[in-house]
mmCIF file of C-alpha atoms in Angstrom:
data_model
loop_
_atom_site.group_PDB
_atom_site.id
_atom_site.type_symbol
_atom_site.label_atom_id
_atom_site.label_comp_id
_atom_site.label_asym_id
_atom_site.label_seq_id
_atom_site.Cartn_x
_atom_site.Cartn_y
_atom_site.Cartn_z
ATOM 1 C CA UNK A 538 -0.141 0.023 0.187
ATOM 2 C CA UNK A 539 1.326 3.345 -1.087
ATOM 3 C CA UNK A 540 1.082 6.603 0.794
ATOM 4 C CA UNK A 541 0.616 9.528 -1.146
ATOM 5 C CA UNK A 542 0.587 12.900 0.279
ATOM 6 C CA UNK A 543 -2.410 15.071 -1.076
ATOM 7 C CA UNK A 544 -1.353 18.628 -2.354
ATOM 8 C CA UNK A 545 2.070 17.695 0.001
ATOM 9 C CA UNK A 546 0.061 17.592 3.272
ATOM 10 C CA UNK A 547 -2.746 19.643 2.843
ATOM 11 C CA UNK A 548 -4.134 18.618 6.718
ATOM 12 C CA UNK A 549 -1.190 19.666 8.446
ATOM 13 C CA UNK A 550 0.423 22.040 6.333
ATOM 14 C CA UNK A 551 -0.251 24.925 3.308
ATOM 15 C CA UNK A 552 -1.493 22.903 0.464
ATOM 16 C CA UNK A 553 0.657 22.631 -2.776
ATOM 17 C CA UNK A 554 3.569 24.639 -1.111
ATOM 18 C CA UNK A 555 7.505 23.982 -0.562
ATOM 19 C CA UNK A 556 6.415 23.784 3.326
ATOM 20 C CA UNK A 557 3.588 20.995 2.682
ATOM 21 C CA UNK A 558 6.133 19.163 0.564
ATOM 22 C CA UNK A 559 8.222 19.402 3.156
ATOM 23 C CA UNK A 560 6.004 18.380 5.936
ATOM 24 C CA UNK A 561 4.999 15.236 3.289
ATOM 25 C CA UNK A 562 8.855 14.105 3.010
ATOM 26 C CA UNK A 563 9.201 14.075 6.462
ATOM 27 C CA UNK A 564 6.594 11.989 7.283
ATOM 28 C CA UNK A 565 8.372 9.448 4.631
ATOM 29 C CA UNK A 566 5.353 9.368 2.224
ATOM 30 C CA UNK A 567 5.812 6.807 -0.978
ATOM 31 C CA UNK A 568 4.871 10.118 -3.146
ATOM 32 C CA UNK A 569 3.812 14.003 -3.195
ATOM 33 C CA UNK A 570 0.702 14.783 -5.094
ATOM 34 C CA UNK A 571 0.298 18.053 -6.671
ATOM 35 C CA UNK A 572 -1.492 20.017 -9.348
ATOM 36 C CA UNK A 573 0.091 22.089 -12.004
ATOM 37 C CA UNK A 574 -0.974 25.188 -14.380
ATOM 38 C CA UNK A 575 0.760 26.852 -16.869
ATOM 39 C CA UNK A 576 0.959 30.655 -16.120
ATOM 40 C CA UNK A 577 0.869 33.356 -18.953
ATOM 41 C CA UNK A 578 4.605 33.226 -19.433
ATOM 42 C CA UNK A 579 5.017 29.628 -19.358
ATOM 43 C CA UNK A 580 6.303 29.107 -16.492
ATOM 44 C CA UNK A 581 4.662 25.476 -14.788
ATOM 45 C CA UNK A 582 3.409 26.766 -11.312
ATOM 46 C CA UNK A 583 1.609 24.055 -8.615
ATOM 47 C CA UNK A 584 -1.633 25.241 -7.526
ATOM 48 C CA UNK A 585 -4.758 23.736 -7.970
ATOM 49 C CA UNK A 586 -7.594 26.167 -8.584
ATOM 50 C CA UNK A 587 -7.603 27.574 -12.388
ATOM 51 C CA UNK A 588 -7.367 31.263 -10.525
ATOM 52 C CA UNK A 589 -6.318 32.093 -7.382
ATOM 53 C CA UNK A 590 -8.448 30.861 -4.618
ATOM 54 C CA UNK A 591 -9.456 33.527 -1.946
ATOM 55 C CA UNK A 592 -9.279 30.717 0.831
ATOM 56 C CA UNK A 593 -5.848 30.963 0.881
ATOM 57 C CA UNK A 594 -4.196 33.897 -0.828
ATOM 58 C CA UNK A 595 -3.344 37.251 0.475
ATOM 59 C CA UNK A 596 -1.476 40.312 -0.838
ATOM 60 C CA UNK A 597 -0.188 43.196 1.340
ATOM 61 C CA UNK A 598 -2.018 41.188 3.971
ATOM 62 C CA UNK A 599 -5.338 41.221 3.094
ATOM 63 C CA UNK A 600 -7.172 38.165 1.553
ATOM 64 C CA UNK A 601 -7.555 38.493 -2.124
ATOM 65 C CA UNK A 602 -11.927 38.350 -3.468
ATOM 66 C CA UNK A 603 -13.050 35.942 -5.676
ATOM 67 C CA UNK A 604 -14.164 38.152 -8.422
ATOM 68 C CA UNK A 605 -13.144 39.150 -10.581
ATOM 69 C CA UNK A 606 -11.062 35.896 -10.925
ATOM 70 C CA UNK A 607 -7.365 36.142 -11.125
ATOM 71 C CA UNK A 608 -7.020 33.256 -13.378
ATOM 72 C CA UNK A 609 -3.494 31.498 -13.120
ATOM 73 C CA UNK A 610 -3.133 31.496 -17.297
ATOM 74 C CA UNK A 611 -3.400 34.867 -17.925
ATOM 75 C CA UNK A 612 -0.830 35.624 -15.067
ATOM 76 C CA UNK A 613 3.152 35.849 -15.446
ATOM 77 C CA UNK A 614 5.089 33.745 -12.810
ATOM 78 C CA UNK A 615 6.289 37.313 -11.346
ATOM 79 C CA UNK A 616 2.842 38.662 -10.905
ATOM 80 C CA UNK A 617 1.754 35.513 -8.984
ATOM 81 C CA UNK A 618 4.525 35.313 -6.736
ATOM 82 C CA UNK A 619 3.277 38.528 -4.733
ATOM 83 C CA UNK A 620 0.874 36.556 -3.127
ATOM 84 C CA UNK A 621 1.157 34.955 -0.057
ATOM 85 C CA UNK A 622 -0.651 31.282 0.167
ATOM 86 C CA UNK A 623 0.827 30.314 3.491
ATOM 87 C CA UNK A 624 -2.337 30.074 5.578
ATOM 88 C CA UNK A 625 -6.233 29.253 5.102
ATOM 89 C CA UNK A 626 -8.766 32.398 5.836
ATOM 90 C CA UNK A 627 -9.843 31.668 9.227
ATOM 91 C CA UNK A 628 -13.470 32.444 8.400
ATOM 92 C CA UNK A 629 -13.818 30.175 4.839
ATOM 93 C CA UNK A 630 -15.068 26.523 4.818
ATOM 94 C CA UNK A 631 -11.931 25.345 3.886
ATOM 95 C CA UNK A 632 -10.488 26.121 7.571
ATOM 96 C CA UNK A 633 -12.934 24.240 8.960
ATOM 97 C CA UNK A 634 -12.293 21.044 7.131
ATOM 98 C CA UNK A 635 -8.453 21.024 8.085
ATOM 99 C CA UNK A 636 -8.214 22.178 11.856
ATOM 100 C CA UNK A 637 -5.001 21.038 12.149
ATOM 101 C CA UNK A 638 -3.158 22.673 9.468
ATOM 102 C CA UNK A 639 -0.515 24.905 10.831
ATOM 103 C CA UNK A 640 0.508 28.249 8.621
ATOM 104 C CA UNK A 641 3.609 28.908 7.104
ATOM 105 C CA UNK A 642 3.126 32.386 6.010
ATOM 106 C CA UNK A 643 5.227 33.858 3.168
ATOM 107 C CA UNK A 644 4.928 30.727 1.211
ATOM 108 C CA UNK A 645 4.491 31.572 -2.200
ATOM 109 C CA UNK A 646 3.042 29.382 -5.296
ATOM 110 C CA UNK A 647 6.094 27.242 -6.565
ATOM 111 C CA UNK A 648 7.118 26.698 -9.550
ATOM 112 C CA UNK A 649 7.481 22.802 -10.372
ATOM 113 C CA UNK A 650 11.013 23.427 -10.523
ATOM 114 C CA UNK A 651 11.557 24.434 -7.275
ATOM 115 C CA UNK A 652 9.690 20.772 -6.209
ATOM 116 C CA UNK A 653 12.491 19.051 -7.820
ATOM 117 C CA UNK A 654 15.476 21.260 -6.522
ATOM 118 C CA UNK A 655 13.692 20.316 -2.879
ATOM 119 C CA UNK A 656 14.066 16.898 -4.131
ATOM 120 C CA UNK A 657 17.710 17.363 -4.849
ATOM 121 C CA UNK A 658 18.331 19.693 -1.785
ATOM 122 C CA UNK A 659 17.227 16.464 0.472
ATOM 123 C CA UNK A 660 18.594 13.948 -1.834
ATOM 124 C CA UNK A 661 15.829 12.469 -1.985
ATOM 125 C CA UNK A 662 16.177 9.381 -4.790
ATOM 126 C CA UNK A 663 12.701 7.452 -3.962
ATOM 127 C CA UNK A 664 9.972 9.863 -3.848
ATOM 128 C CA UNK A 665 7.303 9.768 -6.537
ATOM 129 C CA UNK A 666 5.955 12.616 -8.104
ATOM 130 C CA UNK A 667 1.958 12.300 -9.081
ATOM 131 C CA UNK A 668 1.661 15.498 -10.750
ATOM 132 C CA UNK A 669 -2.071 16.264 -11.712
ATOM 133 C CA UNK A 670 -2.434 17.837 -15.130
ATOM 134 C CA UNK A 671 -5.028 20.688 -14.246
ATOM 135 C CA UNK A 672 -7.016 21.319 -17.730
ATOM 136 C CA UNK A 673 -10.677 21.542 -18.227
ATOM 137 C CA UNK A 674 -12.501 21.020 -21.575
ATOM 138 C CA UNK A 675 -15.628 23.109 -20.448
ATOM 139 C CA UNK A 676 -13.589 26.034 -19.626
ATOM 140 C CA UNK A 677 -10.920 26.823 -22.443
ATOM 141 C CA UNK A 678 -10.838 30.543 -21.609
ATOM 142 C CA UNK A 679 -9.391 29.592 -17.708
ATOM 143 C CA UNK A 680 -6.755 26.647 -18.824
ATOM 144 C CA UNK A 681 -4.185 25.578 -21.553
ATOM 145 C CA UNK A 682 -4.948 22.715 -23.340
ATOM 146 C CA UNK A 683 -3.874 19.231 -22.274
ATOM 147 C CA UNK A 684 -1.268 17.766 -24.485
ATOM 148 C CA UNK A 685 0.708 21.727 -23.982
ATOM 149 C CA UNK A 686 0.879 21.655 -20.681
ATOM 150 C CA UNK A 687 1.546 17.815 -20.736
ATOM 151 C CA UNK A 688 4.614 18.700 -23.096
ATOM 152 C CA UNK A 689 5.882 20.979 -21.377
ATOM 153 C CA UNK A 690 5.695 18.905 -17.779
ATOM 154 C CA UNK A 691 7.769 15.989 -19.640
ATOM 155 C CA UNK A 692 10.479 18.593 -21.224
ATOM 156 C CA UNK A 693 11.519 19.989 -17.347
ATOM 157 C CA UNK A 694 11.059 16.452 -16.297
ATOM 158 C CA UNK A 695 13.466 14.864 -19.044
ATOM 159 C CA UNK A 696 15.823 18.387 -18.828
ATOM 160 C CA UNK A 697 16.337 17.659 -14.507
ATOM 161 C CA UNK A 698 16.134 13.653 -15.088
ATOM 162 C CA UNK A 699 12.751 12.975 -12.625
ATOM 163 C CA UNK A 700 10.568 11.802 -15.624
ATOM 164 C CA UNK A 701 11.294 7.781 -14.503
ATOM 165 C CA UNK A 702 10.127 8.846 -10.918
ATOM 166 C CA UNK A 703 6.764 10.696 -12.205
ATOM 167 C CA UNK A 704 3.177 9.676 -13.177
ATOM 168 C CA UNK A 705 0.428 11.917 -14.384
ATOM 169 C CA UNK A 706 -3.409 12.202 -13.509
ATOM 170 C CA UNK A 707 -6.205 14.052 -14.862
ATOM 171 C CA UNK A 708 -9.804 14.344 -15.165
ATOM 172 C CA UNK A 709 -9.520 15.566 -18.445
ATOM 173 C CA UNK A 710 -8.467 12.091 -19.727
ATOM 174 C CA UNK A 711 -7.541 13.692 -23.547
ATOM 175 C CA UNK A 712 -4.210 14.991 -21.603
ATOM 176 C CA UNK A 713 -3.781 11.077 -19.958
ATOM 177 C CA UNK A 714 -4.556 9.728 -24.128
ATOM 178 C CA UNK A 715 -1.781 12.334 -25.065
ATOM 179 C CA UNK A 716 0.720 10.639 -22.405
ATOM 180 C CA UNK A 717 0.214 7.146 -23.274
ATOM 181 C CA UNK A 718 0.830 8.811 -27.297
ATOM 182 C CA UNK A 719 4.054 10.444 -26.118
ATOM 183 C CA UNK A 720 5.753 9.275 -22.802
ATOM 184 C CA UNK A 721 4.226 5.762 -22.872
ATOM 185 C CA UNK A 722 6.663 4.313 -19.902
ATOM 186 C CA UNK A 723 4.760 6.650 -17.939
ATOM 187 C CA UNK A 724 1.764 5.703 -15.767
ATOM 188 C CA UNK A 725 -0.908 7.356 -16.512
ATOM 189 C CA UNK A 726 -3.604 7.474 -13.520
ATOM 190 C CA UNK A 727 -7.448 8.275 -14.694
ATOM 191 C CA UNK A 728 -9.121 10.131 -12.163
ATOM 192 C CA UNK A 729 -12.996 9.760 -11.928
ATOM 193 C CA UNK A 730 -15.531 11.604 -10.062
ATOM 194 C CA UNK A 731 -19.234 12.398 -10.073
ATOM 195 C CA UNK A 732 -20.738 15.093 -7.346
ATOM 196 C CA UNK A 733 -22.235 18.362 -7.840
ATOM 197 C CA UNK A 734 -18.795 20.167 -8.169
ATOM 198 C CA UNK A 735 -17.281 18.177 -10.951
ATOM 199 C CA UNK A 736 -18.774 15.251 -12.711
ATOM 200 C CA UNK A 737 -16.078 14.328 -15.498
ATOM 201 C CA UNK A 738 -18.167 10.382 -16.259
ATOM 202 C CA UNK A 739 -21.487 12.009 -16.995
ATOM 203 C CA UNK A 740 -23.253 8.757 -16.638
ATOM 204 C CA UNK A 741 -26.656 9.084 -18.572
ATOM 205 C CA UNK A 742 -26.218 11.805 -20.876
ATOM 206 C CA UNK A 743 -26.031 11.747 -24.758
ATOM 207 C CA UNK A 744 -22.617 10.954 -26.191
ATOM 208 C CA UNK A 745 -19.472 10.768 -24.639
ATOM 209 C CA UNK A 746 -18.289 13.033 -21.950
ATOM 210 C CA UNK A 747 -16.380 16.050 -23.038
ATOM 211 C CA UNK A 748 -13.727 14.752 -20.609
ATOM 212 C CA UNK A 749 -13.577 11.534 -21.242
ATOM 213 C CA UNK A 750 -11.208 11.399 -24.603
ATOM 214 C CA UNK A 751 -14.349 10.497 -26.515
ATOM 215 C CA UNK A 752 -15.428 7.394 -24.777
ATOM 216 C CA UNK A 753 -18.844 7.020 -23.362
ATOM 217 C CA UNK A 754 -19.230 5.501 -20.257
ATOM 218 C CA UNK A 755 -23.192 4.397 -21.161
ATOM 219 C CA UNK A 756 -21.366 1.966 -23.590
ATOM 220 C CA UNK A 757 -19.768 0.207 -20.792
ATOM 221 C CA UNK A 758 -22.741 0.101 -18.896
ATOM 222 C CA UNK A 759 -21.465 2.472 -16.692
ATOM 223 C CA UNK A 760 -18.285 0.724 -15.616
ATOM 224 C CA UNK A 761 -15.812 3.314 -15.083
ATOM 225 C CA UNK A 762 -12.880 0.706 -14.875
ATOM 226 C CA UNK A 763 -13.972 -0.390 -18.238
ATOM 227 C CA UNK A 764 -13.700 2.571 -19.844
ATOM 228 C CA UNK A 765 -10.264 2.983 -18.188
ATOM 229 C CA UNK A 766 -9.667 -0.058 -19.820
ATOM 230 C CA UNK A 767 -10.911 1.357 -23.049
ATOM 231 C CA UNK A 768 -8.859 4.247 -22.889
ATOM 232 C CA UNK A 769 -5.808 2.580 -22.679
ATOM 233 C CA UNK A 770 -5.173 2.838 -19.179
ATOM 234 C CA UNK A 771 -3.644 0.441 -15.948
ATOM 235 C CA UNK A 772 -4.401 3.376 -13.241
ATOM 236 C CA UNK A 773 -7.660 4.569 -12.136
ATOM 237 C CA UNK A 774 -7.812 6.634 -9.474
ATOM 238 C CA UNK A 775 -11.715 7.297 -8.197
ATOM 239 C CA UNK A 776 -13.215 9.213 -4.937
ATOM 240 C CA UNK A 777 -13.222 7.038 -1.739
ATOM 241 C CA UNK A 778 -16.598 7.617 -1.100
ATOM 242 C CA UNK A 779 -17.538 6.478 -4.431
ATOM 243 C CA UNK A 780 -15.543 3.113 -4.067
ATOM 244 C CA UNK A 781 -16.752 -0.363 -3.289
ATOM 245 C CA UNK A 782 -15.481 -3.892 -3.153
ATOM 246 C CA UNK A 783 -16.735 -4.620 -6.560
ATOM 247 C CA UNK A 784 -15.401 -1.625 -8.202
ATOM 248 C CA UNK A 785 -11.683 -3.037 -7.216
ATOM 249 C CA UNK A 786 -12.012 -6.256 -8.140
ATOM 250 C CA UNK A 787 -13.642 -5.234 -11.597
ATOM 251 C CA UNK A 788 -10.441 -3.036 -12.026
ATOM 252 C CA UNK A 789 -8.115 -5.657 -10.734
ATOM 253 C CA UNK A 790 -9.469 -8.164 -13.142
ATOM 254 C CA UNK A 791 -8.785 -5.881 -16.074
ATOM 255 C CA UNK A 792 -4.942 -5.088 -14.718
ATOM 256 C CA UNK A 793 -6.057 -1.919 -13.120
ATOM 257 C CA UNK A 794 -4.397 -0.036 -10.278
ATOM 258 C CA UNK A 795 -6.774 1.264 -7.972
ATOM 259 C CA UNK A 796 -5.571 4.983 -6.211
ATOM 260 C CA UNK A 797 -8.136 6.153 -3.871
ATOM 261 C CA UNK A 798 -8.887 9.637 -3.198
ATOM 262 C CA UNK A 799 -8.989 11.731 -0.325
ATOM 263 C CA UNK A 800 -10.035 9.754 3.037
ATOM 264 C CA UNK A 801 -8.195 11.798 5.877
ATOM 265 C CA UNK A 802 -10.160 9.557 8.528
ATOM 266 C CA UNK A 803 -8.903 6.595 10.340
ATOM 267 C CA UNK A 804 -12.038 4.574 9.885
ATOM 268 C CA UNK A 805 -12.244 5.187 6.014
ATOM 269 C CA UNK A 806 -8.192 4.204 5.423
ATOM 270 C CA UNK A 807 -8.864 0.977 7.295
ATOM 271 C CA UNK A 808 -11.823 0.054 4.739
ATOM 272 C CA UNK A 809 -10.142 1.130 1.797
ATOM 273 C CA UNK A 810 -7.153 -1.269 3.078
ATOM 274 C CA UNK A 811 -9.326 -4.110 3.323
ATOM 275 C CA UNK A 812 -10.639 -3.568 -0.177
ATOM 276 C CA UNK A 813 -6.984 -4.051 -1.113
ATOM 277 C CA UNK A 814 -6.603 -0.706 -3.186
ATOM 278 C CA UNK A 815 -3.083 -0.332 -4.190
ATOM 279 C CA UNK A 816 -2.556 3.461 -2.915
ATOM 280 C CA UNK A 817 -4.293 5.746 -0.905
ATOM 281 C CA UNK A 818 -3.767 9.745 -1.854
ATOM 282 C CA UNK A 819 -4.500 11.355 1.551
ATOM 283 C CA UNK A 820 -4.040 14.937 2.994
ATOM 284 C CA UNK A 821 -3.211 13.396 6.468
ATOM 285 C CA UNK A 822 -0.470 11.166 5.571
ATOM 286 C CA UNK A 823 0.501 11.005 9.069
ATOM 287 C CA UNK A 824 -2.414 9.369 10.336
ATOM 288 C CA UNK A 825 -2.292 6.714 7.130
ATOM 289 C CA UNK A 826 1.295 5.844 8.229
ATOM 290 C CA UNK A 827 0.274 4.818 11.560
ATOM 291 C CA UNK A 828 -2.724 2.956 10.669
ATOM 292 C CA UNK A 829 -1.051 1.052 7.955
ATOM 293 C CA UNK A 830 1.987 0.483 11.051
ATOM 294 C CA UNK A 831 -0.703 -1.449 13.508
ATOM 295 C CA UNK A 832 -2.031 -3.189 10.346
ATOM 296 C CA UNK A 833 0.605 -4.610 8.310
#
């Protein structure tokens, strides 16, 4: 069972920051998961939302407003670095989700190359990079094309000799199909979710979901593992709340590994371990490590 720190260790330190990645590495995770976007001047930055998040971003000591959105892809790297993302807005619902997150004032949105430098500085030759490609087929004005992002990240990883330690994840399966074509040795992990905030599978709707690279889930009797297999995938990451033992067994029968995201309680972790998922992506790698120690 692999322990993967979500956005570093978001339950303990500011998400997608150097402070968060240091915390995850100190806890001995097998991999660090994080999100990447391209800036207007082509820098690969580590940030979850397509725009700056008012729950975590400040400038001049003041929390930013949600409107108008400050879109990452329309800002330069220098502009982005003026924002402090080292603590959560205490009035936000996000703060209630992570009451144990310790602030690290002064943290900036890092470039991917800074994450690679951090690993080099620590002489870390083991930790895997779980890189989520943040693109959307439904918000073209907010994001870059997935192939463009994938190619940029692969170039940097090759230059810095990290390609063999990386794997890509995405809800936008177009980018993952491109990974299969351009870097077939790299694991491409097909993310899935069906919620009010995001539904990239879109069961029961006419035609294929725009997120699924031409695959129509209804052609596979609603089976996400079967759809992943049809797309050439061997790695699937569903949201933990939707995952059942039947899903895991079906995926494994198709030769697909299963990575659940993002349980943070001991009970949920134990349930997933009993299903024999292959990895858990969590905001609380400290809890997961203890659970694994008690349940070898």
